[in-house]
Tab-separated table of N, CA and C in Angstrom:
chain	number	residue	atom	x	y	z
A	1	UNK	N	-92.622	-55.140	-38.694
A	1	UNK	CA	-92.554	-54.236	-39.812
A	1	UNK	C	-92.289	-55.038	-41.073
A	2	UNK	N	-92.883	-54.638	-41.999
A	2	UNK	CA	-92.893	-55.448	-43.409
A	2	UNK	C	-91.510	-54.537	-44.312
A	3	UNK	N	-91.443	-55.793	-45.530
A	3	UNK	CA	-89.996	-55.603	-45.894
A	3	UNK	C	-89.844	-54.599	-46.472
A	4	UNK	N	-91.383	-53.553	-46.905
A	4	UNK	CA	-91.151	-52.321	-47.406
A	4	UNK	C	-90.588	-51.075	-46.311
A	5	UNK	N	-90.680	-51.657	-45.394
A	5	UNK	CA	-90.462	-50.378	-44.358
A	5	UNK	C	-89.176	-49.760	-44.525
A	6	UNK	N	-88.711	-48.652	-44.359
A	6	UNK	CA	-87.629	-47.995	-44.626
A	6	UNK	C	-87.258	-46.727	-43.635
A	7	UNK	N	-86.649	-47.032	-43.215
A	7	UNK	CA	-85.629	-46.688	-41.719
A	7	UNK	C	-84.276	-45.699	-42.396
A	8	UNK	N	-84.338	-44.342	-41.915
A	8	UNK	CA	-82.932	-43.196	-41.697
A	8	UNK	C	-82.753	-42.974	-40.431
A	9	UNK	N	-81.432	-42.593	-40.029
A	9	UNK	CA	-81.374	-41.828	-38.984
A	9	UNK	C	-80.382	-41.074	-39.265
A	10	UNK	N	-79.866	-39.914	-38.116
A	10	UNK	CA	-79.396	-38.717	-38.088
A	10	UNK	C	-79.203	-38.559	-37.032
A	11	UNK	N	-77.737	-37.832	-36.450
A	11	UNK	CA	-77.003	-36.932	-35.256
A	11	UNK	C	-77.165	-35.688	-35.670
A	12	UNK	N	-77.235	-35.136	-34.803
A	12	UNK	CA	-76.648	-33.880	-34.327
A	12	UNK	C	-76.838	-32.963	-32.842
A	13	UNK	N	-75.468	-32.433	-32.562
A	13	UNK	CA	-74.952	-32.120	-31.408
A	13	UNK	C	-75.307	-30.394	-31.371
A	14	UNK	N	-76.386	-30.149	-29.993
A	14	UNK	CA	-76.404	-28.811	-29.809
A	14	UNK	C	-75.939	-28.189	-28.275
A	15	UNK	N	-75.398	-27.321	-28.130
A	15	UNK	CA	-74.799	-26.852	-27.001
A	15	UNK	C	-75.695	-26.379	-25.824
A	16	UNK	N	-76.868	-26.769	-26.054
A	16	UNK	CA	-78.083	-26.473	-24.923
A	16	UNK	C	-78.231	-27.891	-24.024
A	17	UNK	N	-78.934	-27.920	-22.655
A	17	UNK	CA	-78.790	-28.753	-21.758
A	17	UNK	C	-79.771	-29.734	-22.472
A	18	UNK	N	-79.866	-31.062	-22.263
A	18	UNK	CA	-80.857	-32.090	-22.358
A	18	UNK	C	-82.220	-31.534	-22.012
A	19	UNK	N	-82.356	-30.829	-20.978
A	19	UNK	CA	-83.856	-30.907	-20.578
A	19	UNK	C	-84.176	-29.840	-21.110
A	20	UNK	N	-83.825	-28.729	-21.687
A	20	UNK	CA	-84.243	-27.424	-22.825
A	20	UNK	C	-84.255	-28.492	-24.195
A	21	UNK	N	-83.466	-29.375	-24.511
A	21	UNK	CA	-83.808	-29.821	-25.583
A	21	UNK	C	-85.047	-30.824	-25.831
A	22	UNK	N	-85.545	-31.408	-24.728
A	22	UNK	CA	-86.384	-32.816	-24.525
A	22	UNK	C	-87.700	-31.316	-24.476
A	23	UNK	N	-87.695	-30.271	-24.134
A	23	UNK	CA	-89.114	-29.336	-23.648
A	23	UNK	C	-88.910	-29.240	-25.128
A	24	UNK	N	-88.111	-28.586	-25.975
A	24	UNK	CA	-88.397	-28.355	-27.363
A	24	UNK	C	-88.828	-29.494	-28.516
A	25	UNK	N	-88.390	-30.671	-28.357
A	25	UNK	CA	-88.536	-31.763	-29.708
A	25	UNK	C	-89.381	-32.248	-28.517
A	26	UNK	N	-89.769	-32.837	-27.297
A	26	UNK	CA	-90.649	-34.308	-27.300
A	26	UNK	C	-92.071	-33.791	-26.524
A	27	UNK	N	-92.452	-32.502	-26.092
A	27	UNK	CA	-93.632	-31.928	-25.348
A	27	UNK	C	-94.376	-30.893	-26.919
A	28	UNK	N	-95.797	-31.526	-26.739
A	28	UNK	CA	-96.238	-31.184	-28.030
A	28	UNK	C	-97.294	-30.060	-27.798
A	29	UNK	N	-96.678	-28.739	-27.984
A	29	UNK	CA	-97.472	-27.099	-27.727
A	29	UNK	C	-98.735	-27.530	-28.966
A	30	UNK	N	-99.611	-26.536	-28.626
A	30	UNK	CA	-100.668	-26.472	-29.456
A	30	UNK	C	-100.322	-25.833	-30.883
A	31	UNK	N	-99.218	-24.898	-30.817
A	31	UNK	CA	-98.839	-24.565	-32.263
A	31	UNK	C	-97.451	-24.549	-31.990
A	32	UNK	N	-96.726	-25.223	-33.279
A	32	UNK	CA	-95.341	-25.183	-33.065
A	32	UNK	C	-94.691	-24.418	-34.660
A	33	UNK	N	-94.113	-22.787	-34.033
A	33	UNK	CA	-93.983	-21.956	-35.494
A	33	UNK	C	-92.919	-22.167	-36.340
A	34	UNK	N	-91.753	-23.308	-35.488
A	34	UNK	CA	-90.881	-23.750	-36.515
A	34	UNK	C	-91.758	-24.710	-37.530
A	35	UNK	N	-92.617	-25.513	-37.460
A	35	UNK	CA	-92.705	-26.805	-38.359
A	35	UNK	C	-93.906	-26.216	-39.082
A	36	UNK	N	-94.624	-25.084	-38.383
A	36	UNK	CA	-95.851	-24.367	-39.155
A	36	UNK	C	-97.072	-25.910	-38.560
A	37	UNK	N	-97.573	-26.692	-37.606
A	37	UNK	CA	-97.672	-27.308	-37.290
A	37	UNK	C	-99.057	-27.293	-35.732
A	38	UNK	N	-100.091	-27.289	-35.778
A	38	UNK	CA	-100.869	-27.543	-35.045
A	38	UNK	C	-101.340	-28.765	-34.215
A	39	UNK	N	-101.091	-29.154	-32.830
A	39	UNK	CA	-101.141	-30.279	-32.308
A	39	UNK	C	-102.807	-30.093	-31.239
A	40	UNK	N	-103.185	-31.352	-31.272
A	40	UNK	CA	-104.475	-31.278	-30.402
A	40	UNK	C	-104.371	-32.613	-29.407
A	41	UNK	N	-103.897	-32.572	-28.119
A	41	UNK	CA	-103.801	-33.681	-27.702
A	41	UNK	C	-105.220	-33.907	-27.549
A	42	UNK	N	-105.436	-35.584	-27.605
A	42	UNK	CA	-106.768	-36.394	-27.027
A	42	UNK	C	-107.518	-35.755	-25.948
A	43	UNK	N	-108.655	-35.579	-25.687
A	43	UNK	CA	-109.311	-35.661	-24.657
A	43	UNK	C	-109.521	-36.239	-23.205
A	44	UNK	N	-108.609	-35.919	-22.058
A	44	UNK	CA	-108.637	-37.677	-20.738
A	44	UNK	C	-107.207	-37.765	-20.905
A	45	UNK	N	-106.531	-37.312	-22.078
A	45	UNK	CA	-105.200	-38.089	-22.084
A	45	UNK	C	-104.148	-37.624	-20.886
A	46	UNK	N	-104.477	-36.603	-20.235
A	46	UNK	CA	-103.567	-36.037	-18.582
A	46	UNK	C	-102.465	-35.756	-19.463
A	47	UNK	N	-101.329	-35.948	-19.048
A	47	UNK	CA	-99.948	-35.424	-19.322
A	47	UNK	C	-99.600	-36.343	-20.309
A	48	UNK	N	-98.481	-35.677	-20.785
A	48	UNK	CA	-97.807	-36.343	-22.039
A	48	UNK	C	-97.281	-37.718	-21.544
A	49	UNK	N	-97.202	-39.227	-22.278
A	49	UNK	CA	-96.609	-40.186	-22.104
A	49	UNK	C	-96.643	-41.415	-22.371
A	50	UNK	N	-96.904	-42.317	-22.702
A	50	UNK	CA	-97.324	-43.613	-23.014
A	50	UNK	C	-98.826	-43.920	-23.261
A	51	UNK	N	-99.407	-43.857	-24.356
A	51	UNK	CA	-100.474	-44.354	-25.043
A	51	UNK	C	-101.305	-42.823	-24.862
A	52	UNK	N	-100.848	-41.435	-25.198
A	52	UNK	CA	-101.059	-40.393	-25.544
A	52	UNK	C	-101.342	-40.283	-26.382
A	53	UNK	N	-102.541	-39.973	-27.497
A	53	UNK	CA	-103.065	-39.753	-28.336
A	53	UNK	C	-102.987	-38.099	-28.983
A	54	UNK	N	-102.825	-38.131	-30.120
A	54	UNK	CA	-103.129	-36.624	-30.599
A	54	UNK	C	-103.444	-36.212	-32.189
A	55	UNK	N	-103.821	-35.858	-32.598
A	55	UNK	CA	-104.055	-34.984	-33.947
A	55	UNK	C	-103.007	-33.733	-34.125
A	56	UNK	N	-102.888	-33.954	-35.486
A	56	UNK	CA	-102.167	-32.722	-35.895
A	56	UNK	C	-102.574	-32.276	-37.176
A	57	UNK	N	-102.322	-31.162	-37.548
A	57	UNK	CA	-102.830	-30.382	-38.935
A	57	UNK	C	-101.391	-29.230	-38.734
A	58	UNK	N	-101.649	-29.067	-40.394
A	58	UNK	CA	-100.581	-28.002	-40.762
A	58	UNK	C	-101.351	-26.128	-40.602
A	59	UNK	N	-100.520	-25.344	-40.254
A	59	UNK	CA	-101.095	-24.403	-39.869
A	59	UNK	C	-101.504	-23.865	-38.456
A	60	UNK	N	-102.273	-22.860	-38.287
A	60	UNK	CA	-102.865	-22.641	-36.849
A	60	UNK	C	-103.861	-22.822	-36.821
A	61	UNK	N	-104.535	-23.855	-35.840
A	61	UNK	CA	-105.771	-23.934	-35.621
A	61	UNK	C	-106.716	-22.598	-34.900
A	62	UNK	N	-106.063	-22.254	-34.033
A	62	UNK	CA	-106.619	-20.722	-33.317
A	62	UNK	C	-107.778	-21.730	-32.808
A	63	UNK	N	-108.399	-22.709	-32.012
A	63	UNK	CA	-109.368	-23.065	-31.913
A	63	UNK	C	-110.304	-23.869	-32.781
A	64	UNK	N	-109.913	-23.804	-33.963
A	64	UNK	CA	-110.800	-24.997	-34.725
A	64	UNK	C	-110.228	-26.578	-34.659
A	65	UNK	N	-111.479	-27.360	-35.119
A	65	UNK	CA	-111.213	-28.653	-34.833
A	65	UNK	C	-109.900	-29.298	-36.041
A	66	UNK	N	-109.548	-30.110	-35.833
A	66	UNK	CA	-108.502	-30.800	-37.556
A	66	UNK	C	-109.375	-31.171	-38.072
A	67	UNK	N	-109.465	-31.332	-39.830
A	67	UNK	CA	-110.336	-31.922	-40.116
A	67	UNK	C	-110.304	-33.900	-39.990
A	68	UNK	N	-111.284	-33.959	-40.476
A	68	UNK	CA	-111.469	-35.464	-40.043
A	68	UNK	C	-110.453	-36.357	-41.042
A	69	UNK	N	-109.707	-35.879	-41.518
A	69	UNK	CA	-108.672	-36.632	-42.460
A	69	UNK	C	-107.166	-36.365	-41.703
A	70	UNK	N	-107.185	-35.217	-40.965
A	70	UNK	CA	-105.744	-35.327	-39.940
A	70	UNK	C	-105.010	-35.950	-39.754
A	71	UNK	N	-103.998	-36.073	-39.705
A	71	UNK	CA	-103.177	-37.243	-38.949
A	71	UNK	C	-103.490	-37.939	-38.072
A	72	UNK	N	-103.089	-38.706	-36.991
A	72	UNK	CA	-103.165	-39.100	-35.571
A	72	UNK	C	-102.566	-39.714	-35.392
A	73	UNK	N	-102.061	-39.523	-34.210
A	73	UNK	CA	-100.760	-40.177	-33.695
A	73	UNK	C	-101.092	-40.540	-32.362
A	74	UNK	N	-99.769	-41.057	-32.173
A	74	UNK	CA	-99.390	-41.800	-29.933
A	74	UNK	C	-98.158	-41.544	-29.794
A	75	UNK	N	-98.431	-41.612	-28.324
A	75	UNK	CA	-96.424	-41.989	-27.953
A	75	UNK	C	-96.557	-43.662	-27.618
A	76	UNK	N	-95.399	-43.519	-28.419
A	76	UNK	CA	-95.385	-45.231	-27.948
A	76	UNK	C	-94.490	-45.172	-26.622
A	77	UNK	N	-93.520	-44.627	-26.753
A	77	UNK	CA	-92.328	-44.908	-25.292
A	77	UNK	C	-92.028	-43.145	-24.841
A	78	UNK	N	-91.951	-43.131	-23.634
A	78	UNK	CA	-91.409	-41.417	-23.707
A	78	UNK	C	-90.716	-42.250	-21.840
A	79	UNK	N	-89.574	-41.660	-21.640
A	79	UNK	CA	-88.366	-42.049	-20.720
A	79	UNK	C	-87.802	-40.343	-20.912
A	80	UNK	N	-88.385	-39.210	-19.956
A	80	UNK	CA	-87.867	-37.990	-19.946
A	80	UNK	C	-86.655	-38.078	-19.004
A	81	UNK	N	-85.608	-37.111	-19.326
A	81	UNK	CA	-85.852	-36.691	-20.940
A	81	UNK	C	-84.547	-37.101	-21.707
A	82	UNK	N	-85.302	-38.593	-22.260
A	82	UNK	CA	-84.193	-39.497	-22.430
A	82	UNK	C	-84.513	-39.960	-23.782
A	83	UNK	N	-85.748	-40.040	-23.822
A	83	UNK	CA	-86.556	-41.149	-25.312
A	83	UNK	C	-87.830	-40.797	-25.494
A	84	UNK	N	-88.121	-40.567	-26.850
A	84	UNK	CA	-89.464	-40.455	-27.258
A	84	UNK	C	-89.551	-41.111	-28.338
A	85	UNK	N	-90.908	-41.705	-28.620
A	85	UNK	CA	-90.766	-42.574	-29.732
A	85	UNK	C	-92.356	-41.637	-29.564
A	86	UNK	N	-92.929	-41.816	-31.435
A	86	UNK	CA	-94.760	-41.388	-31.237
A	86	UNK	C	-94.540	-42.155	-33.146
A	87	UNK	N	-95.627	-42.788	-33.232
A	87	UNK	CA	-96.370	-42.707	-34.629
A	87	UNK	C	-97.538	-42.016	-35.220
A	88	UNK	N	-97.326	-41.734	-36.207
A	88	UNK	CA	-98.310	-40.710	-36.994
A	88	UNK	C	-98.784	-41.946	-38.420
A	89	UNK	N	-100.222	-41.699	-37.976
A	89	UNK	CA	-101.015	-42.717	-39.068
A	89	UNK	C	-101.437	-41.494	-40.273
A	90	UNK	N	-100.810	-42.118	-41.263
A	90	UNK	CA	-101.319	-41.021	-42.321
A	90	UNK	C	-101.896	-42.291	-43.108
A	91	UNK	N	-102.673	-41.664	-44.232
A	91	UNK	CA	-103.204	-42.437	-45.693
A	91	UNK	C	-102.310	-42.410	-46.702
A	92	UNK	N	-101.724	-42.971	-47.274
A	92	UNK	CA	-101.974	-44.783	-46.782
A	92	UNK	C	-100.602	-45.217	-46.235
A	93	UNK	N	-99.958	-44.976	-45.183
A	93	UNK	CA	-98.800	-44.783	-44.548
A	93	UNK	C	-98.781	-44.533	-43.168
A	94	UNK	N	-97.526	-45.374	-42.440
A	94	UNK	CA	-97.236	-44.901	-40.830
A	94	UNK	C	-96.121	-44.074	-41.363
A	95	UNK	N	-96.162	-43.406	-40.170
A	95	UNK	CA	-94.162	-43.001	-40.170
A	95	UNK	C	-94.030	-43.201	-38.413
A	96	UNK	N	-93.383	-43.400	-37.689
A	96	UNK	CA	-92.484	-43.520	-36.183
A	96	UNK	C	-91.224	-42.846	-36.384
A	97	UNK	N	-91.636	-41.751	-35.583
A	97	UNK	CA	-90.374	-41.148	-35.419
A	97	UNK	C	-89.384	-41.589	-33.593
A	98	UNK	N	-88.434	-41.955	-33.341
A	98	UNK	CA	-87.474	-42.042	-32.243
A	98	UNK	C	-86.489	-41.133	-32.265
A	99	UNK	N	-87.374	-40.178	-31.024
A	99	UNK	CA	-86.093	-39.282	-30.643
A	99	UNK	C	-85.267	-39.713	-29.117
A	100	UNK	N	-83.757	-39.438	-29.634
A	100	UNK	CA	-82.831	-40.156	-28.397
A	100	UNK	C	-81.960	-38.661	-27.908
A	101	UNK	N	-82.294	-38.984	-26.770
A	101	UNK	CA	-81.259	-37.669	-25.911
A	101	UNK	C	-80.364	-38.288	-24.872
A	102	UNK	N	-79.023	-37.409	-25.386
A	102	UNK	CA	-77.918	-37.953	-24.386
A	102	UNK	C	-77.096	-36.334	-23.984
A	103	UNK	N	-76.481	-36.633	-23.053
A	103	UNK	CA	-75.455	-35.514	-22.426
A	103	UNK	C	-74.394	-35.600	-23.228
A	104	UNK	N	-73.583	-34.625	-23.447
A	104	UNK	CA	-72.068	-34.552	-24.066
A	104	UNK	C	-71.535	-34.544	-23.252
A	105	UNK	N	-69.696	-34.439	-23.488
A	105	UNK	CA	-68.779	-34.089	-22.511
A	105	UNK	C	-68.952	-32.536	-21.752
A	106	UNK	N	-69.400	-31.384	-22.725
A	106	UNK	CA	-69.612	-30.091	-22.895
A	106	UNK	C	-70.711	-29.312	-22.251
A	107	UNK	N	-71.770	-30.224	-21.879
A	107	UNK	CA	-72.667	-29.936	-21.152
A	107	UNK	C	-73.976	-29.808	-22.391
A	108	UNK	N	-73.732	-29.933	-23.436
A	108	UNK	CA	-74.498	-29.903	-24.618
A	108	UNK	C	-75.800	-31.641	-24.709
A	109	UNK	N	-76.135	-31.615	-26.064
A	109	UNK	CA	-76.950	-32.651	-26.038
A	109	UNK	C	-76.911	-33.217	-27.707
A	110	UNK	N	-76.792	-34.800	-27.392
A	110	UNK	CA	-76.840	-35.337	-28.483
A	110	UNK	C	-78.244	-35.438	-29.223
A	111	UNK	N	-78.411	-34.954	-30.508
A	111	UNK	CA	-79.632	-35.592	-30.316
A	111	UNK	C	-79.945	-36.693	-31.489
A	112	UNK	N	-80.517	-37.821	-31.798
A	112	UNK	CA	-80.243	-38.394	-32.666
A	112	UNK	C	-81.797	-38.744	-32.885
A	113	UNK	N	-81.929	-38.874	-34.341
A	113	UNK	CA	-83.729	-38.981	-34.833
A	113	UNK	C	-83.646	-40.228	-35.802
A	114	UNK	N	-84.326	-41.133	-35.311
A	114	UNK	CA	-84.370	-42.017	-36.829
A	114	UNK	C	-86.241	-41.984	-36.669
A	115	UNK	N	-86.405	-41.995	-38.078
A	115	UNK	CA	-87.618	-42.287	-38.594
A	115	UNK	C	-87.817	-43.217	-39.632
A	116	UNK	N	-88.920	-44.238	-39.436
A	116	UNK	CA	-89.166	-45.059	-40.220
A	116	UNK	C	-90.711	-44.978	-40.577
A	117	UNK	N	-90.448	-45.396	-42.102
A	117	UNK	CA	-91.656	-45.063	-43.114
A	117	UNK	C	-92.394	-46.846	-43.320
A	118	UNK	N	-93.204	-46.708	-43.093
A	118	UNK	CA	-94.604	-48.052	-43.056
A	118	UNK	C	-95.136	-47.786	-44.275
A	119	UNK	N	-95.416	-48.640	-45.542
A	119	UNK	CA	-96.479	-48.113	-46.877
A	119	UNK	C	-97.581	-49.318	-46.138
A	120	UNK	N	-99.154	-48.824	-46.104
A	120	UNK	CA	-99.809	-49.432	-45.345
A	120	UNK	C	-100.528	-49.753	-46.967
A	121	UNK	N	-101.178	-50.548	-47.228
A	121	UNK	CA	-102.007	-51.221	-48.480
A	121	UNK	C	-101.356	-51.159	-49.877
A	122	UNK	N	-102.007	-51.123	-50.864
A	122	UNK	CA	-100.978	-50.596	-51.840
A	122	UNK	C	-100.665	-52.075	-52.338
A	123	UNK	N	-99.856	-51.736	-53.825
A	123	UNK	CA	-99.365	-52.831	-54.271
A	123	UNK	C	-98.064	-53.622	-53.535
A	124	UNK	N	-97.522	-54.556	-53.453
A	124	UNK	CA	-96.595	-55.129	-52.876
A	124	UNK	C	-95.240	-54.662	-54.330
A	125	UNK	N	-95.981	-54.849	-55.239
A	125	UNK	CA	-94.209	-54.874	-56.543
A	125	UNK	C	-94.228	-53.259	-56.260
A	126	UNK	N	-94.984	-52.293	-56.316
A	126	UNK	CA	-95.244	-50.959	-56.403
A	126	UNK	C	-94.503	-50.212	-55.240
A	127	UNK	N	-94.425	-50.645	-54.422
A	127	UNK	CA	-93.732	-50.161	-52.681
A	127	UNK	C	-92.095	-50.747	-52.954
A	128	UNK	N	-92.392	-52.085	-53.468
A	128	UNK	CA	-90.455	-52.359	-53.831
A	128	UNK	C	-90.137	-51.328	-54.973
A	129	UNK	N	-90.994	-51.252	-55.587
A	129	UNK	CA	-89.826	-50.263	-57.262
A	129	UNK	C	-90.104	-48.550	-56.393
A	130	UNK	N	-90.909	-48.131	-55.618
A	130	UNK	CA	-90.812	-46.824	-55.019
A	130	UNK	C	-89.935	-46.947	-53.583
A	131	UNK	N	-89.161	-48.376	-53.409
A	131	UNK	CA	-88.031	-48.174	-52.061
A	131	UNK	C	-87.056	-47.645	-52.199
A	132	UNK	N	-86.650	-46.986	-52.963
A	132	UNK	CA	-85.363	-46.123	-53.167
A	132	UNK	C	-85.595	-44.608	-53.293
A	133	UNK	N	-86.425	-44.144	-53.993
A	133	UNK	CA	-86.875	-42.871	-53.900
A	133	UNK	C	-87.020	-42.853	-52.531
A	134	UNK	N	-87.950	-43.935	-52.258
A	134	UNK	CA	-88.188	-43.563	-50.586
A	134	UNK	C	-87.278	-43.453	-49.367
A	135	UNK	N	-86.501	-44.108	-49.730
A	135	UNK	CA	-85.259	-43.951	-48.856
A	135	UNK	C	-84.688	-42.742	-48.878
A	136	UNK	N	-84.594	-41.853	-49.884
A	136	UNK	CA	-83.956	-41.092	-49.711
A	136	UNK	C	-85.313	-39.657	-49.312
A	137	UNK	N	-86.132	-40.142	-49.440
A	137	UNK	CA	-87.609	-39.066	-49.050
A	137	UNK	C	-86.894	-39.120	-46.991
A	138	UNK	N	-87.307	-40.458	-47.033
A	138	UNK	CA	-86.999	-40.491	-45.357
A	138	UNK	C	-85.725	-40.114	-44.496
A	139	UNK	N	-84.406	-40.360	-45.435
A	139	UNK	CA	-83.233	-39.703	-45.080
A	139	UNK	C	-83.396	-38.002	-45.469
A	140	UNK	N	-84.140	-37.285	-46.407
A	140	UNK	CA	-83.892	-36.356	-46.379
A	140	UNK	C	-84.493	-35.279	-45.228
A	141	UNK	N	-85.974	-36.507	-44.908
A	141	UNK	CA	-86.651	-36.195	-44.316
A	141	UNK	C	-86.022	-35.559	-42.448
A	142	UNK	N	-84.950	-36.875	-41.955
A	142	UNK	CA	-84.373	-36.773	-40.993
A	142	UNK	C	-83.351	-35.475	-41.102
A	143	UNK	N	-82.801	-35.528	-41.961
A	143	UNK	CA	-81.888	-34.531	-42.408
A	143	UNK	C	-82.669	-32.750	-42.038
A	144	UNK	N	-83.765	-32.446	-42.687
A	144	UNK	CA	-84.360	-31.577	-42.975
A	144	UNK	C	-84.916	-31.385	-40.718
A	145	UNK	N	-85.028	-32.102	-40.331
A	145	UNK	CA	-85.644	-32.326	-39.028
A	145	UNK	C	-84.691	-32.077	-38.019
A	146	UNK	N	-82.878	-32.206	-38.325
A	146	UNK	CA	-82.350	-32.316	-37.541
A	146	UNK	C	-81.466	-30.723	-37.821
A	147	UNK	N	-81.785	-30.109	-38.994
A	147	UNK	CA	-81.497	-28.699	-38.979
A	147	UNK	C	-82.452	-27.698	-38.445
A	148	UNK	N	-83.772	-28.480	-38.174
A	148	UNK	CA	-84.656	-27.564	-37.587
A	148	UNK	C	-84.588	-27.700	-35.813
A	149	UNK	N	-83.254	-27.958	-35.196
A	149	UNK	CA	-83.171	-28.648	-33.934
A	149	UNK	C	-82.913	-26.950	-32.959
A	150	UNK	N	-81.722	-26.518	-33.869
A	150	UNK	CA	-81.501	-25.539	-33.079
A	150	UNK	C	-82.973	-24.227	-32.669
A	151	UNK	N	-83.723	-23.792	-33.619
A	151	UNK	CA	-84.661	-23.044	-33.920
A	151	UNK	C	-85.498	-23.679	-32.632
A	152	UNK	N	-85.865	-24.966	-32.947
A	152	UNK	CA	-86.686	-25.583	-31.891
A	152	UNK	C	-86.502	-24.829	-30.368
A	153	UNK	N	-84.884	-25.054	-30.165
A	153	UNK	CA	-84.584	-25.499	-29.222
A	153	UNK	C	-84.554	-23.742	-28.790
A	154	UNK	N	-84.001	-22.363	-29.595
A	154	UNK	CA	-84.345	-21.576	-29.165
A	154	UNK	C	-85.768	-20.463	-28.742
A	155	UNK	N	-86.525	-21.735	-29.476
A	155	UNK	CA	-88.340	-21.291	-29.412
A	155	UNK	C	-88.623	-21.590	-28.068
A	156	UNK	N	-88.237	-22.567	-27.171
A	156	UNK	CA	-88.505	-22.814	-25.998
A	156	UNK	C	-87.439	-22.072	-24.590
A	157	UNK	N	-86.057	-21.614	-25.405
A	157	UNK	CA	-85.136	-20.902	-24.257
A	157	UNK	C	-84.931	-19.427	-24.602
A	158	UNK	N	-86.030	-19.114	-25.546
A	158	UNK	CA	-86.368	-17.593	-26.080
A	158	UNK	C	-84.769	-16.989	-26.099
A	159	UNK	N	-84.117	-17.373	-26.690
A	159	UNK	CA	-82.872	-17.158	-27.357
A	159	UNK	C	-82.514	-17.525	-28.959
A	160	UNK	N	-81.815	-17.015	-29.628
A	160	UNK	CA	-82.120	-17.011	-31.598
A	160	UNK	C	-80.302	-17.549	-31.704
């Protein structure tokens, strides 16, 4: 990773089991109505896991394709339901998000997200004088991700 890259992370603790939480944040539904968020896994790709390919678009697809400017992403590491790591190639930018799941004392689940931001081309002085805004784009970013945990987590145990 180059010296522009810029790395947040974030805790937070929810009172649901690990494996209700790993089905909500790391298994990717075709529409997900917390993030407003449409996923299309690859074609061949079988089950979710290591070198998994996918597209995403904002909205519901209902069946249409993403357009050809979409995102696309992988999993780089997935260890259920323990670790997920996936990158999303945007223009002109990566981001990698790592999600980590642990047990509490409580029977609850830790969950902790760091994401790191890649500026892919671009000026080199231009990415240093925009690393501070950006830092706080990517911390707010984690921030904003780790309040959307609980919602997640009751979209999949149909409980509010």
């Amino acid at each position: 990773m180059g010296a522009e890259t810029t790395t947040a992370t974030g805790v937070r603790e929810v009172p649901q089991a690990r494996t209700d939480v790993w089905r909500a944040l790391a298994v990717l539904e075709p529409y997900c109505a917390v993030c407003d968020v449409s996923y299309v896994i690859q074609p061949g790709a079988g089950g979710p896991g290591v070198g998994t390919t996918f597209v995403c678009a904002s909205g519901r697809l209902d069946g249409r394709v993403p357009g050809s400017g979409a995102p696309r992403g992988e999993i780089l590491a997935w260890d259920e339901p323990r670790l997920v790591v996936s990158r999303l190639e945007l223009t002109p930018e990566t981001w990698t998000t790592r999600i980590e799941l642990a047990g509490t004392p409580s029977g609850g689940t830790r969950v902790s997200i760091t994401l790191t931001h890649e500026p892919v081309g671009g000026s080199r002085v231009a990415r240093r004088l925009q690393r501070w805004g950006m830092h706080r784009l990517v911390q707010r970013t984690v921030d904003a991700e780790l309040e959307k945990v609980p919602a997640h987590v009751a979209r999949v145990t149909n409980t509010s």
